[in-house]
CSV table of C-alpha atoms and ligand atoms in Angstrom, one decimal:
chain,number,residue,atom,x,y,z
A,1,MET,CA,111.3,103.2,135.6
A,2,THR,CA,111.5,103.9,139.3
A,3,ALA,CA,115.1,103.9,140.8
A,4,ILE,CA,115.2,101.4,143.6
A,5,SER,CA,118.1,101.6,146.1
A,6,GLU,CA,119.3,98.5,148.1
A,7,CYS,CA,120.0,98.2,151.9
A,8,VAL,CA,119.0,101.7,152.8
A,9,SER,CA,119.4,102.9,156.4
A,10,LEU,CA,115.8,104.0,157.7
A,11,LYS,CA,117.5,106.0,160.6
A,12,PRO,CA,116.7,109.4,159.0
A,13,TYR,CA,113.1,108.1,158.0
A,14,ASN,CA,111.7,107.4,161.4
A,15,THR,CA,111.2,109.9,164.2
A,16,PHE,CA,112.3,107.3,166.9
A,17,GLY,CA,115.7,107.3,165.2
A,18,ILE,CA,115.9,103.5,165.0
A,19,GLU,CA,118.9,102.1,162.9
A,20,VAL,CA,117.3,99.6,160.8
A,21,GLN,CA,117.8,98.8,157.0
A,22,ALA,CA,115.2,98.5,154.3
A,23,ARG,CA,115.9,95.8,151.6
A,24,TYR,CA,114.7,98.0,148.9
A,25,PHE,CA,113.7,101.8,148.9
A,26,ALA,CA,111.9,103.7,146.5
A,27,HIS,CA,111.2,107.6,146.3
A,28,ILE,CA,107.7,107.9,145.0
A,29,ASN,CA,107.3,111.3,143.0
A,30,HIS,CA,104.4,110.0,140.9
A,31,ILE,CA,101.3,107.8,141.4
A,32,GLN,CA,102.1,106.0,138.3
A,33,GLN,CA,105.4,104.5,139.9
A,34,VAL,CA,103.2,102.9,142.8
A,35,GLN,CA,101.0,101.5,140.1
A,36,GLU,CA,103.9,100.2,138.0
A,37,LEU,CA,105.6,98.7,141.0
A,38,ALA,CA,102.4,96.9,142.0
A,39,THR,CA,101.4,95.5,138.5
A,40,SER,CA,104.6,95.2,136.3
A,41,LYS,CA,105.1,91.4,137.1
A,42,GLY,CA,108.7,92.2,138.0
A,43,MET,CA,110.4,91.1,141.3
A,44,PHE,CA,108.5,93.7,143.3
A,45,THR,CA,105.0,92.9,142.5
A,46,GLN,CA,104.7,90.1,145.1
A,47,MET,CA,107.2,91.7,147.7
A,48,PRO,CA,105.8,93.2,150.9
A,49,LYS,CA,105.5,96.9,150.6
A,50,LEU,CA,105.8,99.6,153.2
A,51,PRO,CA,104.3,103.0,152.4
A,52,LEU,CA,106.3,105.5,154.4
A,53,GLY,CA,105.6,109.1,155.3
A,54,GLY,CA,107.1,111.2,158.0
A,55,GLY,CA,107.8,107.9,160.1
A,56,SER,CA,106.5,109.5,163.1
A,57,ASN,CA,104.1,106.8,164.3
A,58,LEU,CA,106.4,103.7,163.5
A,59,LEU,CA,108.6,101.8,165.8
A,60,PHE,CA,111.0,99.4,163.7
A,61,THR,CA,112.2,96.5,165.8
A,62,GLN,CA,114.0,94.7,162.8
A,63,ASN,CA,115.1,95.3,159.3
A,64,TYR,CA,112.5,95.7,156.8
A,65,ASN,CA,112.6,92.8,154.3
A,66,GLY,CA,110.5,94.3,151.5
A,67,LEU,CA,110.3,97.5,149.5
A,68,VAL,CA,109.7,100.9,151.2
A,69,LEU,CA,107.6,103.3,149.2
A,70,TYR,CA,108.7,106.7,150.5
A,71,ASN,CA,105.9,109.1,149.7
A,72,CYS,CA,107.3,112.3,148.0
A,73,LEU,CA,104.2,113.4,146.3
A,74,LYS,CA,104.1,117.2,146.8
A,75,GLY,CA,101.4,119.9,146.1
A,76,ILE,CA,98.7,121.8,147.7
A,77,ALA,CA,95.8,122.8,145.3
A,78,ILE,CA,92.5,124.6,145.8
A,79,ASP,CA,89.7,122.5,144.2
A,80,ARG,CA,87.0,125.1,144.7
A,81,GLU,CA,85.8,127.7,147.2
A,82,SER,CA,82.7,129.2,148.4
A,83,SER,CA,82.0,132.4,150.3
A,84,GLN,CA,82.6,130.3,153.6
A,85,THR,CA,84.4,127.2,152.7
A,86,VAL,CA,87.7,126.2,150.8
A,87,TRP,CA,88.2,122.5,149.6
A,88,LEU,CA,92.1,121.7,149.3
A,89,THR,CA,93.7,118.7,147.9
A,90,VAL,CA,97.0,117.9,149.4
A,91,GLN,CA,99.4,115.5,148.2
A,92,GLY,CA,100.4,112.7,150.7
A,93,GLY,CA,104.1,113.8,150.8
A,94,GLU,CA,103.5,117.3,152.2
A,95,VAL,CA,104.7,117.9,155.7
A,96,TRP,CA,101.8,118.0,157.9
A,97,HIS,CA,102.9,121.2,159.8
A,98,GLU,CA,103.8,123.1,156.8
A,99,LEU,CA,100.4,122.5,155.6
A,100,VAL,CA,98.9,123.7,158.8
A,101,GLN,CA,101.0,126.9,158.5
A,102,TYR,CA,100.0,127.4,154.8
A,103,CYS,CA,96.3,127.3,156.2
A,104,VAL,CA,96.9,129.5,159.1
A,105,ALA,CA,98.7,132.1,156.8
A,106,GLN,CA,95.6,132.1,154.5
A,107,ASN,CA,93.3,132.6,157.6
A,108,TRP,CA,91.5,129.2,156.9
A,109,GLY,CA,90.3,127.5,160.0
A,110,GLY,CA,90.2,123.8,160.6
A,111,LEU,CA,93.7,122.7,161.1
A,112,GLU,CA,94.9,125.2,163.7
A,113,ASN,CA,94.4,122.8,166.7
A,114,LEU,CA,96.5,120.1,164.8
A,115,SER,CA,99.5,122.5,164.7
A,116,LEU,CA,103.0,120.9,165.1
A,117,ILE,CA,101.9,117.3,164.9
A,118,PRO,CA,104.8,115.5,163.3
A,119,GLY,CA,104.4,113.5,160.1
A,120,SER,CA,103.0,113.8,156.5
A,121,ALA,CA,99.5,114.6,155.2
A,122,GLY,CA,99.1,111.2,153.6
A,123,ALA,CA,99.7,109.4,156.9
A,124,ALA,CA,97.2,111.8,158.7
A,125,PRO,CA,94.0,109.5,157.9
A,126,ILE,CA,95.6,106.5,158.9
A,127,GLN,CA,95.3,107.1,162.6
A,128,ASN,CA,92.8,109.9,162.2
A,129,ILE,CA,95.5,112.3,164.0
A,130,GLY,CA,94.0,114.4,166.8
A,131,ALA,CA,94.8,117.0,169.4
A,132,TYR,CA,93.3,119.6,171.5
A,133,GLY,CA,89.6,118.6,170.9
A,134,VAL,CA,90.0,118.3,167.0
A,135,GLU,CA,90.4,115.3,164.8
A,136,LEU,CA,91.4,114.9,161.2
A,137,LYS,CA,88.0,113.4,160.5
A,138,ASP,CA,86.4,116.9,161.4
A,139,VAL,CA,87.9,118.6,158.2
A,140,PHE,CA,88.3,115.5,155.9
A,141,VAL,CA,86.3,115.1,152.8
A,142,GLN,CA,87.9,112.2,150.9
A,143,LEU,CA,91.2,110.6,150.0
A,144,GLN,CA,92.8,108.9,146.9
A,145,ALA,CA,94.9,105.8,147.3
A,146,VAL,CA,96.6,103.1,145.1
A,147,HIS,CA,95.5,99.6,145.9
A,148,LEU,CA,98.8,97.9,146.4
A,149,ALA,CA,97.7,94.5,145.1
A,150,SER,CA,96.0,95.5,142.0
A,151,GLY,CA,97.5,99.1,141.3
A,152,GLU,CA,93.9,100.4,141.0
A,153,ILE,CA,93.2,103.9,142.3
A,154,HIS,CA,90.4,104.0,144.8
A,155,ASN,CA,88.8,106.8,146.5
A,156,PHE,CA,87.5,106.9,150.0
A,157,SER,CA,84.8,109.2,151.5
A,158,ASN,CA,84.9,110.3,155.2
A,159,ALA,CA,82.4,107.5,156.0
A,160,GLU,CA,84.3,105.0,154.1
A,161,CYS,CA,87.5,105.7,156.1
A,162,ARG,CA,85.7,104.6,159.2
A,163,PHE,CA,87.5,107.0,161.5
A,164,GLY,CA,87.5,106.5,165.2
A,165,TYR,CA,89.8,107.5,168.1
A,166,ARG,CA,93.3,107.2,166.6
A,167,ASN,CA,91.8,104.6,164.2
A,168,SER,CA,90.5,104.1,160.5
A,169,ILE,CA,90.1,101.3,158.1
A,170,PHE,CA,93.7,101.7,157.1
A,171,LYS,CA,94.6,100.4,160.6
A,172,THR,CA,92.1,97.6,160.6
A,173,ALA,CA,90.6,95.8,157.5
A,174,PHE,CA,92.8,97.5,154.9
A,175,LYS,CA,95.9,97.7,157.1
A,176,GLY,CA,99.0,97.8,154.8
A,177,GLN,CA,96.9,97.6,151.7
A,178,TYR,CA,96.9,101.2,150.3
A,179,PHE,CA,99.4,103.8,149.3
A,180,ILE,CA,97.6,107.1,150.3
A,181,CYS,CA,98.3,109.6,147.4
A,182,SER,CA,96.2,112.7,148.4
A,183,VAL,CA,93.7,113.9,150.9
A,184,THR,CA,91.0,116.5,150.4
A,185,LEU,CA,90.1,118.7,153.4
A,186,GLN,CA,87.3,121.2,154.0
A,187,LEU,CA,88.6,124.5,155.7
A,188,LYS,CA,86.5,127.6,157.0
A,189,LYS,CA,86.9,131.2,156.2
A,190,ASN,CA,85.1,132.1,159.2
A,191,PRO,CA,85.9,129.4,161.6
A,192,GLN,CA,84.4,128.6,165.0
A,193,PHE,CA,87.3,127.9,167.3
A,194,ASN,CA,87.4,124.7,169.3
A,195,LEU,CA,88.7,125.9,172.7
A,196,GLN,CA,87.2,123.2,174.8
A,197,TYR,CA,90.4,121.9,176.0
A,198,GLY,CA,91.1,124.0,179.0
A,199,GLU,CA,94.7,124.6,178.5
A,200,VAL,CA,94.2,126.2,175.1
A,201,GLN,CA,91.8,129.0,176.4
A,202,ARG,CA,94.4,129.6,179.4
A,203,THR,CA,97.3,129.7,177.2
A,204,LEU,CA,95.6,132.2,174.7
A,205,GLU,CA,95.0,134.4,177.7
A,206,GLN,CA,98.7,134.0,179.0
A,207,LEU,CA,100.0,134.8,175.5
A,208,GLY,CA,97.9,138.2,175.5
A,209,TYR,CA,95.2,137.2,172.9
A,210,ILE,CA,91.9,138.8,173.6
A,211,ASN,CA,89.9,137.3,170.7
A,212,PRO,CA,91.0,134.1,169.2
A,213,THR,CA,92.1,134.1,165.5
A,214,VAL,CA,93.5,131.2,163.4
A,215,GLN,CA,96.9,132.6,164.1
A,216,ALA,CA,96.4,133.0,167.8
A,217,VAL,CA,95.0,129.5,168.2
A,218,SER,CA,97.9,128.0,166.3
A,219,HIS,CA,100.4,129.8,168.3
A,220,ALA,CA,98.7,128.8,171.6
A,221,ILE,CA,98.9,125.0,170.6
A,222,CYS,CA,102.4,125.3,169.4
A,223,HIS,CA,103.3,126.9,172.7
A,224,ILE,CA,101.7,124.1,174.7
A,225,ARG,CA,103.2,121.4,172.8
A,226,ASN,CA,106.7,122.9,172.7
A,227,ALA,CA,106.4,123.2,176.7
A,228,LYS,CA,105.9,119.4,177.2
A,229,LEU,CA,106.5,117.3,174.2
A,230,PRO,CA,110.0,116.6,172.9
A,231,ASN,CA,110.9,117.7,169.4
A,232,PRO,CA,111.8,114.4,167.5
A,233,ALA,CA,114.5,116.2,165.7
A,234,GLU,CA,116.4,116.6,169.1
A,235,LEU,CA,115.1,113.6,171.1
A,236,GLY,CA,113.8,110.3,169.2
A,237,ASN,CA,110.2,109.9,169.8
A,238,CYS,CA,106.8,109.1,168.3
A,239,GLY,CA,104.5,111.4,170.5
A,240,SER,CA,102.0,109.4,172.5
A,241,PHE,CA,103.0,105.8,172.6
A,242,PHE,CA,99.8,104.3,173.8
A,243,LYS,CA,96.2,105.3,173.4
A,244,ASN,CA,94.2,106.7,176.2
A,245,PRO,CA,92.2,103.6,177.3
A,246,GLU,CA,88.3,104.0,177.3
A,247,LEU,CA,86.5,102.2,180.2
A,248,GLU,CA,82.9,100.9,180.6
A,249,THR,CA,80.9,102.9,183.3
A,250,THR,CA,81.0,100.1,185.7
A,251,THR,CA,84.7,99.4,185.3
A,252,PHE,CA,85.4,103.2,185.6
A,253,GLU,CA,83.3,103.7,188.7
A,254,TYR,CA,85.0,100.8,190.5
A,255,LEU,CA,88.4,102.2,189.7
A,256,HIS,CA,87.4,105.6,190.6
A,257,ARG,CA,86.3,104.7,193.9
A,258,LEU,CA,89.8,103.0,194.5
A,259,HIS,CA,91.7,106.1,193.0
A,260,ASN,CA,89.5,109.2,193.4
A,261,THR,CA,92.2,111.6,191.8
A,262,MET,CA,92.1,109.6,188.5
A,263,PRO,CA,91.4,112.3,185.7
A,264,HIS,CA,88.6,111.2,183.2
A,265,TYR,CA,86.8,112.7,180.3
A,266,PRO,CA,83.6,111.5,178.6
A,267,ALA,CA,84.3,109.4,175.5
A,268,ALA,CA,81.9,107.9,172.9
A,269,ASN,CA,79.1,105.5,173.8
A,270,GLY,CA,79.0,106.5,177.4
A,271,ARG,CA,82.5,105.2,178.2
A,272,MET,CA,85.1,107.3,180.1
A,273,LYS,CA,88.5,108.1,178.7
A,274,ILE,CA,91.4,108.0,181.3
A,275,PRO,CA,94.8,109.6,180.5
A,276,ALA,CA,97.4,106.8,180.0
A,277,ALA,CA,100.0,109.4,181.0
A,278,TRP,CA,98.5,109.5,184.4
A,279,LEU,CA,98.2,105.7,184.8
A,280,ILE,CA,102.0,105.4,183.7
A,281,GLU,CA,103.0,108.1,186.0
A,282,GLN,CA,101.3,106.5,188.9
A,283,CYS,CA,103.3,103.5,188.4
A,284,GLY,CA,106.4,105.4,188.9
A,285,TRP,CA,107.5,105.4,185.1
A,286,LYS,CA,107.5,109.2,184.5
A,287,GLY,CA,111.2,110.4,183.5
A,288,ARG,CA,112.5,107.1,184.3
A,289,ARG,CA,115.6,105.8,182.1
A,290,ILE,CA,116.6,102.5,181.2
A,291,GLY,CA,119.7,102.3,179.2
A,292,ASN,CA,119.0,104.4,176.1
A,293,THR,CA,115.3,104.4,176.3
A,294,GLY,CA,112.9,106.0,178.9
A,295,THR,CA,109.8,108.1,179.3
A,296,HIS,CA,110.1,111.6,179.0
A,297,VAL,CA,110.5,113.9,182.0
A,298,ASN,CA,107.7,116.3,181.0
A,299,HIS,CA,105.2,113.6,179.8
A,300,ALA,CA,104.9,110.0,180.9
A,301,LEU,CA,103.1,109.0,177.6
A,302,VAL,CA,106.1,109.8,175.4
A,303,LEU,CA,108.7,106.9,175.0
A,304,VAL,CA,112.1,108.4,173.9
A,305,ASN,CA,115.3,107.1,172.4
A,306,TYR,CA,118.2,109.0,174.4
A,307,GLY,CA,120.8,107.7,171.8
A,308,ASN,CA,121.2,104.4,170.0
A,309,ALA,CA,118.3,102.5,171.5
A,310,THR,CA,117.1,99.6,169.4
A,311,GLY,CA,113.4,99.1,168.5
A,312,ALA,CA,113.5,96.0,170.6
A,313,GLU,CA,114.8,97.9,173.6
A,314,ILE,CA,111.9,100.5,173.2
A,315,LYS,CA,109.4,97.6,172.7
A,316,GLN,CA,110.7,95.9,175.9
A,317,LEU,CA,110.2,99.2,177.8
A,318,ALA,CA,106.7,99.5,176.5
A,319,GLU,CA,105.9,96.0,177.5
A,320,SER,CA,107.2,96.6,181.0
A,321,ILE,CA,105.2,99.8,181.2
A,322,GLN,CA,102.0,97.8,180.0
A,323,GLN,CA,102.7,95.1,182.7
A,324,SER,CA,102.9,97.7,185.6
A,325,VAL,CA,99.7,99.4,184.4
A,326,LEU,CA,98.1,96.0,184.1
A,327,ASP,CA,99.0,95.0,187.6
A,328,ARG,CA,98.1,98.2,189.3
A,329,PHE,CA,94.9,99.1,187.5
A,330,GLY,CA,93.8,96.1,185.5
A,331,ILE,CA,94.0,98.1,182.4
A,332,LEU,CA,95.8,96.8,179.3
A,333,LEU,CA,97.2,99.9,177.4
A,334,GLU,CA,97.1,99.5,173.6
A,335,PRO,CA,99.9,100.9,171.5
A,336,GLU,CA,99.1,103.9,169.3
A,337,VAL,CA,102.4,103.5,167.5
A,338,ASN,CA,102.6,100.8,164.8
A,339,ILE,CA,105.3,98.3,165.7
A,340,LEU,CA,107.0,96.6,162.8
B,401,LIG,N1,99.1,113.7,182.6
B,401,LIG,C1,100.0,112.9,183.8
B,401,LIG,N2,101.1,112.7,183.6
B,401,LIG,C2,101.9,113.3,182.6
B,401,LIG,C3,101.1,114.0,181.6
B,401,LIG,C4,100.0,114.1,181.5
B,401,LIG,O1,99.2,112.5,184.7
B,401,LIG,O2,103.3,113.1,182.4
B,401,LIG,C5,97.7,113.7,182.7
B,401,LIG,C6,97.1,115.0,183.1
B,401,LIG,O3,96.0,114.6,183.9
B,401,LIG,C7,96.7,115.6,181.8
B,401,LIG,C8,96.2,114.5,181.1
B,401,LIG,O4,97.2,113.4,181.5
B,401,LIG,O5,95.6,116.5,182.1
B,401,LIG,C9,96.1,114.7,179.5
B,401,LIG,O6,97.6,115.1,179.2
B,401,LIG,P1,97.8,115.7,177.7
B,401,LIG,O7,96.8,117.0,177.8
B,401,LIG,O8,99.0,115.8,177.5
B,401,LIG,O9,97.1,114.8,176.6
B,401,LIG,P2,97.2,113.2,176.5
B,401,LIG,O10,96.0,112.6,176.8
B,401,LIG,O11,98.5,112.5,177.2
B,401,LIG,C10,96.2,113.2,174.1
B,401,LIG,C11,96.8,112.8,172.7
B,401,LIG,C12,97.9,113.7,172.1
B,401,LIG,C13,97.6,115.1,172.0
B,401,LIG,C14,96.8,115.6,173.4
B,401,LIG,C15,96.3,117.0,173.3
B,401,LIG,C16,96.4,110.2,172.8
B,401,LIG,C17,97.0,109.0,172.8
B,401,LIG,N3,97.3,111.4,172.8
B,401,LIG,O12,97.5,113.1,174.9
B,401,LIG,O13,98.3,113.4,170.9
B,401,LIG,O14,98.5,116.0,171.6
B,401,LIG,O15,95.9,114.6,173.9
B,401,LIG,O16,95.1,116.7,172.7
B,401,LIG,O17,95.2,110.5,172.6
B,401,LIG,C18,99.8,111.6,169.7
B,401,LIG,O18,98.8,111.1,169.4
B,401,LIG,O19,101.0,111.3,169.5
B,401,LIG,C19,99.6,113.0,170.7
B,401,LIG,C20,100.7,113.6,171.1
């Protein structure tokens, strides 16, 4: 039997630090608990269920009137290895950055650019976490998940996850339908480093590294992130609140003629990616504070909770920012964060 608590504060379980309650809350230590809750024909079978990892990509705007399944599955195991590659299966409740540190310590390459991303391993595939030129999909092999409606265990290959920019099938067709138990990743013993993001190369030099190593790149990434992104343990936030918009060529060219300092990067299918942070900063929002909410002084894309903000207040701020960017640039910013 799984112990289920009632009326549990979710404040410690979301990095925005929003005070809401879950009607019911269960710590999941074994896959069988999820299967049992999904199929036992008890009161929880039909109830809405929220799989929860590190809560680092979630904005709660109201109490959760269902059952929270808090992923506490732990363990990192080597499935197999060759002279070049290691295949690791990581349980969903592992803390992402601790997994990165473990791989860095073994000198296995692949995750170093994803250092210091808040959240859990099980949540990583949902939005295909990414940073500094690398995305989870680049190292991802497969995952195992419990289908919440049937209790069945399903495996998803890389292609079946339909990864995109901050996107996967778990944010679209199968949204809310699966509890991710484990992910299998493929890491390299002699990695090629991805230093395409100019700041990474510059930081390596600044830190005195001559040749990149797994440790050096991870150190540089942590250095960059610590310099501009607030630590959620100190200031409530969810990292980037919006996705960087991708524009069709004609729209981009039109806007670029009007705003010739607008930064831009080539994206998939001939589109151009524009930093949402730049658009928001141009609208005067960077570092602005409204009550208990605001955008961070060092990064306009990071919305923060200065104290006791409610989710509704943060959502209101996000909508005001969206409106400003829409009025000025004709671009509708799409939240990256899941708003509940
Ligand atoms: N910029 C501004 N004002 C700011 C901050 C940035 O104008 O206040 C402009 C600058 O031109 C800068 C550019 O935005 O060069 C890009 O900024 P940054 O390198 O910080 O990256 P980002 O596009 O804001 C994305 C990801 C981050 C990831 C970084 C590094 C998205 C939505 N966000 O941010 O991911 O860490 O690149 O790869 O794609 C997250 O998803 O939560 C996250 C933090």
